Short mmCIF file of C-alpha atoms and ligand atoms in Angstrom, two decimals:
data_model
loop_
_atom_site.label_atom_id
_atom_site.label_comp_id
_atom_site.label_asym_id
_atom_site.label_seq_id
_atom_site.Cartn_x
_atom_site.Cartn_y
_atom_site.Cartn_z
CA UNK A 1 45.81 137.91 94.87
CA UNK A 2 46.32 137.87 98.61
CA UNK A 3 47.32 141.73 99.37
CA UNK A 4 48.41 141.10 103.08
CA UNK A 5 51.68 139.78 103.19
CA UNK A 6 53.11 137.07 105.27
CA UNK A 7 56.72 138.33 107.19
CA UNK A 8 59.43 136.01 107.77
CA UNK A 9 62.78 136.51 108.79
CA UNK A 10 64.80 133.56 108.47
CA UNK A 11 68.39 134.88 109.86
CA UNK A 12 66.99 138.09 110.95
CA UNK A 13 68.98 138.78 114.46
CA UNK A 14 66.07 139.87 116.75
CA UNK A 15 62.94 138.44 114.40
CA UNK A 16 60.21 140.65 115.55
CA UNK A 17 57.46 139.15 116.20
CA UNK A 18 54.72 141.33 115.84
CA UNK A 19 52.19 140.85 118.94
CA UNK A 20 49.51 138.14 118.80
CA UNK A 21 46.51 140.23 120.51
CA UNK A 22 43.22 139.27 121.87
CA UNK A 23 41.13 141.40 119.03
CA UNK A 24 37.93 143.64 119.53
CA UNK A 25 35.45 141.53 117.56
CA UNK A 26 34.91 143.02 114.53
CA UNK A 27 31.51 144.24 113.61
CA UNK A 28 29.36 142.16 112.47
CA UNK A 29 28.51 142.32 108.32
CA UNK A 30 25.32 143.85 107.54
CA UNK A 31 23.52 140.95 105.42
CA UNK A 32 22.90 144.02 102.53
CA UNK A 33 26.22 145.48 101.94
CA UNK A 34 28.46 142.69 103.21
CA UNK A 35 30.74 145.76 103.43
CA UNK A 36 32.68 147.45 106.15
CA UNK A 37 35.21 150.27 106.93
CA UNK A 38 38.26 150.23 109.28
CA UNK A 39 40.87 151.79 110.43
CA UNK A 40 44.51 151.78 111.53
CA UNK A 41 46.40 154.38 112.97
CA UNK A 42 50.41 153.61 112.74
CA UNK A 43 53.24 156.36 113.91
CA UNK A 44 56.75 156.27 112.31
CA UNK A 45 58.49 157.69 115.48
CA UNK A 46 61.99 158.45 113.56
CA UNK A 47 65.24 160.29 113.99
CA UNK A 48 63.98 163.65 112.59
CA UNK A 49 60.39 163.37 113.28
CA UNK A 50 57.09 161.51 114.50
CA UNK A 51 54.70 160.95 111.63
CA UNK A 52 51.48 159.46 112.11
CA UNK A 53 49.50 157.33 109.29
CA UNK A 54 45.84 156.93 109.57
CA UNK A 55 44.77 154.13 107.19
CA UNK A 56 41.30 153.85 105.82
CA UNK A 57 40.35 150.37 104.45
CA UNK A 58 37.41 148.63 103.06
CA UNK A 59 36.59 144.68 103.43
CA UNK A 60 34.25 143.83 100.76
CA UNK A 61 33.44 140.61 101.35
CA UNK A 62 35.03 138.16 100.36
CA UNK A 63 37.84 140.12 98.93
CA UNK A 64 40.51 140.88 101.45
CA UNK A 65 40.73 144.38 102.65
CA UNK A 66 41.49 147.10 100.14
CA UNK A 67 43.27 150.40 101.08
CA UNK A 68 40.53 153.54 101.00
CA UNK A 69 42.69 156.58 101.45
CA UNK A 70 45.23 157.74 104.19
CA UNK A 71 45.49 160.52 106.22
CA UNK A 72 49.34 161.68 106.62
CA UNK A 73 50.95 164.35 109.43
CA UNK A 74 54.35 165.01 111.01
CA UNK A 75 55.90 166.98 113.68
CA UNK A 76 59.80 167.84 114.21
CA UNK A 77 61.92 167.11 116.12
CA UNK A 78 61.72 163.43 116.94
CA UNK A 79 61.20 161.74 119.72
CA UNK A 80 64.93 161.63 120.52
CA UNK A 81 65.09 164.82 121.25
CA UNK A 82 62.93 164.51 123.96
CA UNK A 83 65.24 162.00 125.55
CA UNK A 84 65.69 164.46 129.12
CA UNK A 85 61.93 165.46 129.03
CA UNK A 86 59.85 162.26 128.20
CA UNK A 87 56.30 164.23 128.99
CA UNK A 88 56.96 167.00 126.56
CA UNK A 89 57.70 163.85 123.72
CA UNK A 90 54.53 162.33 125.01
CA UNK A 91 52.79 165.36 124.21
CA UNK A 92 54.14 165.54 120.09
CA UNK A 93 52.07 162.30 120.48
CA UNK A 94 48.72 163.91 122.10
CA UNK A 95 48.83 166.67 119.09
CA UNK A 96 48.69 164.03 116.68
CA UNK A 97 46.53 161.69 117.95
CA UNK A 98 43.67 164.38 117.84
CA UNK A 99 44.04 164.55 114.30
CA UNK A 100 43.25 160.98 114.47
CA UNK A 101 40.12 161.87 116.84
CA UNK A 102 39.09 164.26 113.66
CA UNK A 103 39.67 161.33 111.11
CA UNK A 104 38.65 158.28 112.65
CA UNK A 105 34.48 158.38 112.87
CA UNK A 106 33.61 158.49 116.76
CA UNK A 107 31.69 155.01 116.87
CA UNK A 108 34.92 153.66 115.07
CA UNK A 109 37.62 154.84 117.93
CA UNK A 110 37.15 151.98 120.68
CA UNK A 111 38.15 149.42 117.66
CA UNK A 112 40.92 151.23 115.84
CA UNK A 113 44.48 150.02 116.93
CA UNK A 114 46.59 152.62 117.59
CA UNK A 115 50.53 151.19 116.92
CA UNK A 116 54.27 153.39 116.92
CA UNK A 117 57.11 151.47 115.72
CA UNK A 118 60.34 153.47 116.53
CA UNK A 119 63.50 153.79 114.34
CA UNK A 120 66.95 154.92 114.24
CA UNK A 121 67.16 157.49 116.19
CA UNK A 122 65.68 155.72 119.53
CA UNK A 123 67.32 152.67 118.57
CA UNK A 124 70.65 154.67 119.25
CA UNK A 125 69.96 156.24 122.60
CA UNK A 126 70.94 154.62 125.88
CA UNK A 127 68.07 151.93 126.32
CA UNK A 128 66.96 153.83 129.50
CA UNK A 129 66.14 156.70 128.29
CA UNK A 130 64.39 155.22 125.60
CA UNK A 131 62.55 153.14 127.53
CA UNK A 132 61.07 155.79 129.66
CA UNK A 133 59.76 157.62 126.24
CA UNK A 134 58.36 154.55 124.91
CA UNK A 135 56.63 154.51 128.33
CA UNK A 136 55.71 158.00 128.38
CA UNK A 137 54.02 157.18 124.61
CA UNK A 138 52.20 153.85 125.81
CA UNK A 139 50.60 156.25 128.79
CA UNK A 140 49.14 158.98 126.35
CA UNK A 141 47.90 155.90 124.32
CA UNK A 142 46.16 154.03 127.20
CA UNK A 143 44.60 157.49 127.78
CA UNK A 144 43.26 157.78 124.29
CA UNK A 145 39.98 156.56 123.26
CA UNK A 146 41.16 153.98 120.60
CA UNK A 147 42.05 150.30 120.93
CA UNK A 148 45.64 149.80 122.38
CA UNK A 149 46.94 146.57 121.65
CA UNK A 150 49.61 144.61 123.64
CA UNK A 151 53.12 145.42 122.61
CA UNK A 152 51.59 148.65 120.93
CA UNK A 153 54.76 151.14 121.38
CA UNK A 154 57.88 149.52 120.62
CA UNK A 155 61.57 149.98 118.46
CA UNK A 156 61.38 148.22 115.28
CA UNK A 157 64.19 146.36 114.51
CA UNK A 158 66.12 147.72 111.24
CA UNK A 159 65.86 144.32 109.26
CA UNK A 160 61.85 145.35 109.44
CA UNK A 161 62.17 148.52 107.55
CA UNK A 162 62.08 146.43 104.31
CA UNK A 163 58.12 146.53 104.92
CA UNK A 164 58.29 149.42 103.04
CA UNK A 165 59.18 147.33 100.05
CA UNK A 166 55.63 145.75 101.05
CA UNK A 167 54.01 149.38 100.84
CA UNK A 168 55.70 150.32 97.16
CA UNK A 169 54.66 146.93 95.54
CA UNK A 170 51.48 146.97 97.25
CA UNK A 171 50.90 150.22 96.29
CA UNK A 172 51.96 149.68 92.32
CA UNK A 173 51.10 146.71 92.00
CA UNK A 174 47.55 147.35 92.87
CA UNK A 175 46.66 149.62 90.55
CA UNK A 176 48.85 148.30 87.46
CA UNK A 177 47.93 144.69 87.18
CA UNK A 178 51.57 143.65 86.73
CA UNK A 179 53.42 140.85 88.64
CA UNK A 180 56.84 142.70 88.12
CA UNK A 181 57.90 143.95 91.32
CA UNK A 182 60.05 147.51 92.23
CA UNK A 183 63.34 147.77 94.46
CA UNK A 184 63.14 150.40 96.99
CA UNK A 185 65.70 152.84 98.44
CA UNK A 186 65.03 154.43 101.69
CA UNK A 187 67.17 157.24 103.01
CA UNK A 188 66.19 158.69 106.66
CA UNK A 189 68.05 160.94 108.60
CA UNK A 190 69.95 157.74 110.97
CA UNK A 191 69.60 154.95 108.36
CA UNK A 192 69.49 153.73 105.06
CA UNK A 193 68.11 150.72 103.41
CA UNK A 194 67.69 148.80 99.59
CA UNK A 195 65.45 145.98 99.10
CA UNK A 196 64.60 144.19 96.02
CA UNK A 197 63.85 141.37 94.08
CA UNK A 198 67.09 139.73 92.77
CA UNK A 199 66.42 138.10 89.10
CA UNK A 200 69.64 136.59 89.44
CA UNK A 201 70.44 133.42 91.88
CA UNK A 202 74.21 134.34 92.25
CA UNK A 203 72.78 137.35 94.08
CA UNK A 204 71.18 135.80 96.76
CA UNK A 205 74.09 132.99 96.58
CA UNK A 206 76.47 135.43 97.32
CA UNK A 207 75.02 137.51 99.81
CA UNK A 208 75.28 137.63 103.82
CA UNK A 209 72.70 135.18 104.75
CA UNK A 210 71.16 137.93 106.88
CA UNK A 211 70.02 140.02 103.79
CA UNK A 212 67.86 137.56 102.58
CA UNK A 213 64.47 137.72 103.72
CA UNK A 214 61.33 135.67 102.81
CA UNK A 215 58.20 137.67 102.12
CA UNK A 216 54.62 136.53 101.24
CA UNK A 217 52.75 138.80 99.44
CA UNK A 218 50.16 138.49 97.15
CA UNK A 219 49.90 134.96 97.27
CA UNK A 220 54.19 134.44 96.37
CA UNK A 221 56.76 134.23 98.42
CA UNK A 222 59.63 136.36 97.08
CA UNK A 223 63.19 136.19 98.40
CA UNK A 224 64.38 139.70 98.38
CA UNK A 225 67.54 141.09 99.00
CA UNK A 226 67.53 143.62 101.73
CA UNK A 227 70.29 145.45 103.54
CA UNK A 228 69.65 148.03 105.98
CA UNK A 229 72.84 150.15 107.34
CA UNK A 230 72.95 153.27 109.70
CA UNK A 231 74.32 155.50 107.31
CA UNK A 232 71.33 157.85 106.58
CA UNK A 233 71.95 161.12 105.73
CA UNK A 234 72.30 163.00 109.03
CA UNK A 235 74.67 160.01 110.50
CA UNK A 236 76.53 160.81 107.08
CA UNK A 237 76.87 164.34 107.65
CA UNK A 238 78.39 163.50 111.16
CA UNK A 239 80.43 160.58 110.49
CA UNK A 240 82.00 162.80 107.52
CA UNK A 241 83.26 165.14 110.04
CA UNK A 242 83.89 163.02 112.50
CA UNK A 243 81.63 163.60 115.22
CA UNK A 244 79.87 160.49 115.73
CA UNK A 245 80.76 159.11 118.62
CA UNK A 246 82.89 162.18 119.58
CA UNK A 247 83.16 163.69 122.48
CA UNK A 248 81.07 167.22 121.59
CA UNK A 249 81.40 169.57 124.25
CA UNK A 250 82.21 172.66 122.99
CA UNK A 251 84.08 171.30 119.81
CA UNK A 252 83.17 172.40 116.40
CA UNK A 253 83.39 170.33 113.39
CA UNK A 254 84.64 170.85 110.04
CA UNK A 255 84.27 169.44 106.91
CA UNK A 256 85.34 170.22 103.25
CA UNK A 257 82.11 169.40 102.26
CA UNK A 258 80.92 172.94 103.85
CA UNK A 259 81.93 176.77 102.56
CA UNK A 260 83.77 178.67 105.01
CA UNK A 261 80.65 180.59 106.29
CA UNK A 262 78.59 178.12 107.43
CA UNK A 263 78.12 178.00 111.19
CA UNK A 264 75.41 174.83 111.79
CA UNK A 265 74.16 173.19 114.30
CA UNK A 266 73.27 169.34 113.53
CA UNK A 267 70.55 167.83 115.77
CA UNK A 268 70.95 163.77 116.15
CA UNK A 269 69.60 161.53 117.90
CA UNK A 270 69.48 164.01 121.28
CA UNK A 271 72.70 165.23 120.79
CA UNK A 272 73.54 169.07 119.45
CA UNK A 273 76.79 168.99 117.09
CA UNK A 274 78.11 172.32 115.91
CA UNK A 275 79.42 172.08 112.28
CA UNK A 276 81.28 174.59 110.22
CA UNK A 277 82.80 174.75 107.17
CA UNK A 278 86.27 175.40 106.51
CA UNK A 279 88.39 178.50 104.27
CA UNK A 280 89.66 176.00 101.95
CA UNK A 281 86.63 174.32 100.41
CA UNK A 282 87.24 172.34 97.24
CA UNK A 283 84.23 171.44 95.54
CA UNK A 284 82.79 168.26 94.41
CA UNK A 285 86.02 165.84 94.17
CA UNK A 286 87.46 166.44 97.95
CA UNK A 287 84.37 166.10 98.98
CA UNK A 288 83.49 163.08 97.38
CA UNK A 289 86.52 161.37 99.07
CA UNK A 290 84.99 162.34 102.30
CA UNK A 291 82.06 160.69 101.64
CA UNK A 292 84.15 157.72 100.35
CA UNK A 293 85.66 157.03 103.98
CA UNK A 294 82.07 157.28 105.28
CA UNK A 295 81.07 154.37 102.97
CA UNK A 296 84.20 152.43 102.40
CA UNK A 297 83.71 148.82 103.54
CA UNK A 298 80.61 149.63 105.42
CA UNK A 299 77.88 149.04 102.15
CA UNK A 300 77.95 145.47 100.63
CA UNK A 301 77.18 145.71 96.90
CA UNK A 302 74.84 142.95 95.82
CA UNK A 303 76.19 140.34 92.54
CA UNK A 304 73.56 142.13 90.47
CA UNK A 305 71.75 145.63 89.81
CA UNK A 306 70.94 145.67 86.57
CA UNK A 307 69.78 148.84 84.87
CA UNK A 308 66.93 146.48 84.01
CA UNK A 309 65.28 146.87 87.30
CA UNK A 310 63.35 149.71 88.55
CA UNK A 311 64.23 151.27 91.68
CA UNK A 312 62.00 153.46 93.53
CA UNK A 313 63.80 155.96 96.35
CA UNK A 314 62.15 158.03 98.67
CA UNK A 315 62.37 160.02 101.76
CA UNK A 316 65.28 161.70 101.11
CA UNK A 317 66.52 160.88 97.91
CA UNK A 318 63.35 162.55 96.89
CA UNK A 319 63.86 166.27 99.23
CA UNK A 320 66.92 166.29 97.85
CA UNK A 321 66.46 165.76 94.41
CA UNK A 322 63.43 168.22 94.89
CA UNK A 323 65.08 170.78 96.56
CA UNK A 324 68.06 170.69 93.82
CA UNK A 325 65.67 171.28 91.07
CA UNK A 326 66.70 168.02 89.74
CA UNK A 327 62.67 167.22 89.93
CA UNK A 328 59.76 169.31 90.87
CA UNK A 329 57.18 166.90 91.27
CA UNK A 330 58.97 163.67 91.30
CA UNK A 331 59.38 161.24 87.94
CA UNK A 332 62.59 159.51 86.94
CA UNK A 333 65.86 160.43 87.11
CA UNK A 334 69.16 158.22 86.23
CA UNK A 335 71.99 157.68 88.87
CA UNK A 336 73.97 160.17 86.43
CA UNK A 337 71.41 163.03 87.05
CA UNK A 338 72.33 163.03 90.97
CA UNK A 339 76.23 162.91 89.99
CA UNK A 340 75.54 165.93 87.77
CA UNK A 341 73.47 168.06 90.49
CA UNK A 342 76.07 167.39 93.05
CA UNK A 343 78.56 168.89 90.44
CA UNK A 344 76.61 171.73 89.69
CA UNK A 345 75.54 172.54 93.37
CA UNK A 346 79.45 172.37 94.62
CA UNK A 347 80.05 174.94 92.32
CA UNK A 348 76.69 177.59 91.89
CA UNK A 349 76.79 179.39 95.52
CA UNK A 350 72.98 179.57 94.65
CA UNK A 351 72.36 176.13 95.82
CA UNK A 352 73.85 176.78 99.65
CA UNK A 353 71.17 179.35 99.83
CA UNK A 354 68.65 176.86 99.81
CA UNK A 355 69.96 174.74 102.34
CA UNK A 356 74.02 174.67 103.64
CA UNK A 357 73.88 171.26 103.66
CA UNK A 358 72.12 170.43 100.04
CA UNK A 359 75.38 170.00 97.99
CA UNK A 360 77.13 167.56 100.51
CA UNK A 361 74.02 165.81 100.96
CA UNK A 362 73.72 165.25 97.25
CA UNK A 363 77.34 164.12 96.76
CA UNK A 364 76.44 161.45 99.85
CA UNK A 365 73.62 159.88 98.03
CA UNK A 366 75.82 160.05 94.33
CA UNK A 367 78.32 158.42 96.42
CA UNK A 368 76.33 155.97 98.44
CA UNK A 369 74.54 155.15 95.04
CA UNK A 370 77.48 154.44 92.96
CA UNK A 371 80.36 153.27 95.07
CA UNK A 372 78.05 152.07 97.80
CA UNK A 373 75.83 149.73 96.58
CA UNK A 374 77.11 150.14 93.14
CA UNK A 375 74.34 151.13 90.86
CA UNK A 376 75.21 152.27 87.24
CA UNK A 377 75.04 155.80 86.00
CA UNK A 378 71.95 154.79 83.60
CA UNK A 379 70.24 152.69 86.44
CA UNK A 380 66.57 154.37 86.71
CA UNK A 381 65.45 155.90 89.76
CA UNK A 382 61.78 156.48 89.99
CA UNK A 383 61.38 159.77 92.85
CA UNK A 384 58.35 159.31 95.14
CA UNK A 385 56.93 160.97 98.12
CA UNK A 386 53.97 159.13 97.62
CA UNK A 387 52.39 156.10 95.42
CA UNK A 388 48.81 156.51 94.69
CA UNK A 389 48.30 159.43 97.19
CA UNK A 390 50.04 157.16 99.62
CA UNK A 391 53.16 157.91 101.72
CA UNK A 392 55.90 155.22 100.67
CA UNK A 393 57.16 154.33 103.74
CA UNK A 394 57.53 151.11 105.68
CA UNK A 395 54.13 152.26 108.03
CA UNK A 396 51.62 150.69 105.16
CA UNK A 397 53.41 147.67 105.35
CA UNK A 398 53.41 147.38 108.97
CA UNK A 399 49.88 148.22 109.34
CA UNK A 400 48.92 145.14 107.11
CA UNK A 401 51.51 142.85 108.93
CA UNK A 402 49.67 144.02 112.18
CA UNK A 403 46.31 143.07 111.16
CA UNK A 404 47.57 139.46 109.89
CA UNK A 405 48.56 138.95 112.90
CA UNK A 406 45.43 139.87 114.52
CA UNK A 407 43.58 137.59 111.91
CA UNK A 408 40.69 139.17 111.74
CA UNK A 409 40.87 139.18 107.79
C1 NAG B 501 47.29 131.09 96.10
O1 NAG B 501 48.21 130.17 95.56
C2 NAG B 501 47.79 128.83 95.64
C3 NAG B 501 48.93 127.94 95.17
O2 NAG B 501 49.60 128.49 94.09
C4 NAG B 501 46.52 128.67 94.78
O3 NAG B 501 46.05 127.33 94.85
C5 NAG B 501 45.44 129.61 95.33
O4 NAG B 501 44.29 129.56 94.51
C6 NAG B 501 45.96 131.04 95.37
N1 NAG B 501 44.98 131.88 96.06
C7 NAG B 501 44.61 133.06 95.58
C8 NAG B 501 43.61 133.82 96.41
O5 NAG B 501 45.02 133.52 94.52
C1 NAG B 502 48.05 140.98 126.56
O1 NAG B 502 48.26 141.53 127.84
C2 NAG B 502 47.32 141.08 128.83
C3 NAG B 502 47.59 141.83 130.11
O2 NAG B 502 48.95 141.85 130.42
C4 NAG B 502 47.45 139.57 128.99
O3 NAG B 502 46.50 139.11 129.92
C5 NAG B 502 47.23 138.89 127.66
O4 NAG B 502 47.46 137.51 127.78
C6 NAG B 502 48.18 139.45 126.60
N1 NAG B 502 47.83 138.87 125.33
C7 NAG B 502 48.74 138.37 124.52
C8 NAG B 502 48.21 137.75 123.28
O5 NAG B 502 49.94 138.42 124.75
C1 NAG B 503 68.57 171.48 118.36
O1 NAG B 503 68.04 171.21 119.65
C2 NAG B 503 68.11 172.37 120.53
C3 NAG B 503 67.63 171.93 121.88
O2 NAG B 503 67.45 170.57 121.99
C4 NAG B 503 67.26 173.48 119.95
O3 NAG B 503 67.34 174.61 120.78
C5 NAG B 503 67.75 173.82 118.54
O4 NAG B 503 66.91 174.78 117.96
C6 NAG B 503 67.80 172.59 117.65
N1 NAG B 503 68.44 172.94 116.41
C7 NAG B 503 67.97 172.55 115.22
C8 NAG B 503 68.79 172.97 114.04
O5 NAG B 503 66.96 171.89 115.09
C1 NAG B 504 59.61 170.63 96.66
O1 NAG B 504 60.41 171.77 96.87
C2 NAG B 504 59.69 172.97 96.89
C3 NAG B 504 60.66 174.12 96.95
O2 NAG B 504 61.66 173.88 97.92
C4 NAG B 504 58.73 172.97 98.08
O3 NAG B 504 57.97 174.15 98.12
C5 NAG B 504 57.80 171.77 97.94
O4 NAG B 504 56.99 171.68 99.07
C6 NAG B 504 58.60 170.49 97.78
N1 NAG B 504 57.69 169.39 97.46
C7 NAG B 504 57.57 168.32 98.23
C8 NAG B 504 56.58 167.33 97.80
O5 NAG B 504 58.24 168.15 99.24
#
């Protein structure tokens, strides 16, 4: 099969068009091994964090490229936060671009592309001001020893976060030998996103045209369904009290979601919100109504999710679910075992220990799940932080979109 995929957007809005770049020649192939090792460095600047992905492959001639191992970090806060001091965010990127000096062999640097795709949270910030940090990032990379490409630091549109589909089914399918392909859920802290492979044609029939996209991959085009929506689980927490968009000086927010002790302070996409709770907190129910007005007429729910299909969720789906107890060290869970935790945690005081937010969080995602895109209680949910030693996220799948374009495979 053909493991780097092909990326079209038919009806995307802003198709990005990943940079066609005058390539450093790649090495020439030693006659004995016909062999060689490369590398690609991607950061995932998001709305809670930069992370930085350094990818290992191996070309073995005349296979296409296969992926060696990866080298994962991340630093908080995000890049957002650095919105009114652009050097000190350029310098979250200096700290982990020497771990990429400690991964990436010397002799290898000059020829290793270094890439950041930005998310939610710089998508959301007044284009000037995130301009001058995607500046501020393109000058520590131009003073780095690697291989800066054209169009290097840039914001990803959201439609493009379904390359993380790419990473999952790269990822499984690799090692499983099966053509059957896994729906993903992604929930950040700005944005959320499902992508899979319909088996029904009423589902892409009766979809927006916009959540269709066209993938190659592996040698077949697939025509996924894929919605992406800025409801991730910070954004939730804020639009459930109704501070998005408010005016935040000096106000404090309350929700029902929250016991009457907590005294919070939310940070979003360069913004501080104070959050409290409030003396009369109900419990699971009142809260799930909240959560309802978050999500009501905002998610589309696709013709068709079958508990047939398998649905992998990560990011946060999995801290949550983790930090519950609902799993220690990921495996499968049903859409019923979130609904049950969320119960549970409204009601055992033990649970706000852990984290004030935890029990709102998890009646978000039971209620994003179910009356959001409107998954069954039985439908399977397979937890993941990582596939394969991997980190499922979309930055895998970007990397190998990045080097088709390049064309040097
Ligand atoms: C890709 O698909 C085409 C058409 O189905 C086929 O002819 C070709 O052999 C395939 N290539 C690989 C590498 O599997
Ligand atoms: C990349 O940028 C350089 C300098 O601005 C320019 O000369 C070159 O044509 C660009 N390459 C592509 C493929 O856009
Ligand atoms: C939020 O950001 C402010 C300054 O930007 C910082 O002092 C504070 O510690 C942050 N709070 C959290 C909860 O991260
Ligand atoms: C799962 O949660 C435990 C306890 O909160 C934590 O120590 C551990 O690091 C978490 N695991 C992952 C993979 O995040």
């Amino acid at each position: 099969f053909n493991p780097v995929p092909e990326v079209v957007h038919p009806a995307a809005p802003e198709p990005y068009r990943p940079p066609e770049i005058p390539q450093p020649a790649p090495p020439a192939l030693s006659p004995i091994s016909m062999s060689r090792v490369f590398h690609g460095i991607m950061f995932d600047a998001g709305s809670t964090g930069t992370r930085i992905h350094i990818y290992k492959f191996i070309q073995k001639d005349p296979e296409l490229p296969v992926l060696d191992n990866e080298m994962f970090h991340a630093v908080k806060p995000g890049l957002s936060s650095y919105k009114d001091n652009p050097e000190e965010g350029g310098n979250t990127i200096r700290q982990l671009l020497k771990i990429a000096k400690k991964t990436v062999p010397e002799e290898d640097w000059r020829r290793t592309p270094v890439v950041l795709r930005a998310t939610a949270g710089l998508r959301l910030l007044p284009q000037e001001q995130a301009s001058r940090l995607l500046k501020e990032v393109k000058e520590v990379f131009d003073e780095s020893p690697f291989f800066v490409p054209n169009n290097s630091v840039s914001i990803m549109p959201g439609t493009n976060e379904v390359l993380a589909w790419v990473t999952v089914n790269f990822l499984t399918h690799l090692y499983s030998n099966t053509r059957r392909t896994v729906g993903i859920l992604d929930l950040g802290g700005g944005s959320t996103q499902i992508t899979f492979l319909p088996k029904s044609k009423k589902t892409i029939q009766s979809a927006p045209s916009s959540y269709i996209a066209n993938f190659n991959l592996f040698n077949h085009t697939y025509q996924l369904y894929t919605h992406y929506l800025g409801n991730g689980l910070v954004a939730a927490r804020l639009s459930a009290v109704g501070a998005l968009g408010a005016d935040v000086d000096w106000k404090v927010f309350t929700s029902p979601c929250l016991p009457k002790r907590v005294r919070e302070e939310l940070n979003f996409s360069g913004t501080t919100y104070k959050v409290s709770g409030i003396p009369d907190y109900a419990g699971y129910k009142l809260c799930y109504y909240e959560m309802m007005r978050v999500i009501k007429g905002i998610v589309h729910q696709p013709y068709e999710l079958k508990g047939s299909s398998l649905f992998y969720a990560f990011s946060h789906y999995f801290d949550r679910a983790n930090e519950s107890g609902l799993i220690s060290r990921g495996g499968t869970v049903e859409v019923r075992d979130f609904k049950k935790k969320a119960k549970e945690c409204n009601k055992m005081s033990k649970y706000r220990t852990i984290s004030p937010f935890l029990c709102m969080d998890l009646t978000y995602i039971t209620c994003l799940l179910k009356e959001g895109f409107g998954f069954k209680d039985n439908t399977k949910l397979h937890l993941a932080k990582k596939v394969n030693n991997v980190e499922t996220s979309w930055a895998l799948g970007a990397t190998f979109d990045y080097f088709r374009n390049l064309n040097i495979h």
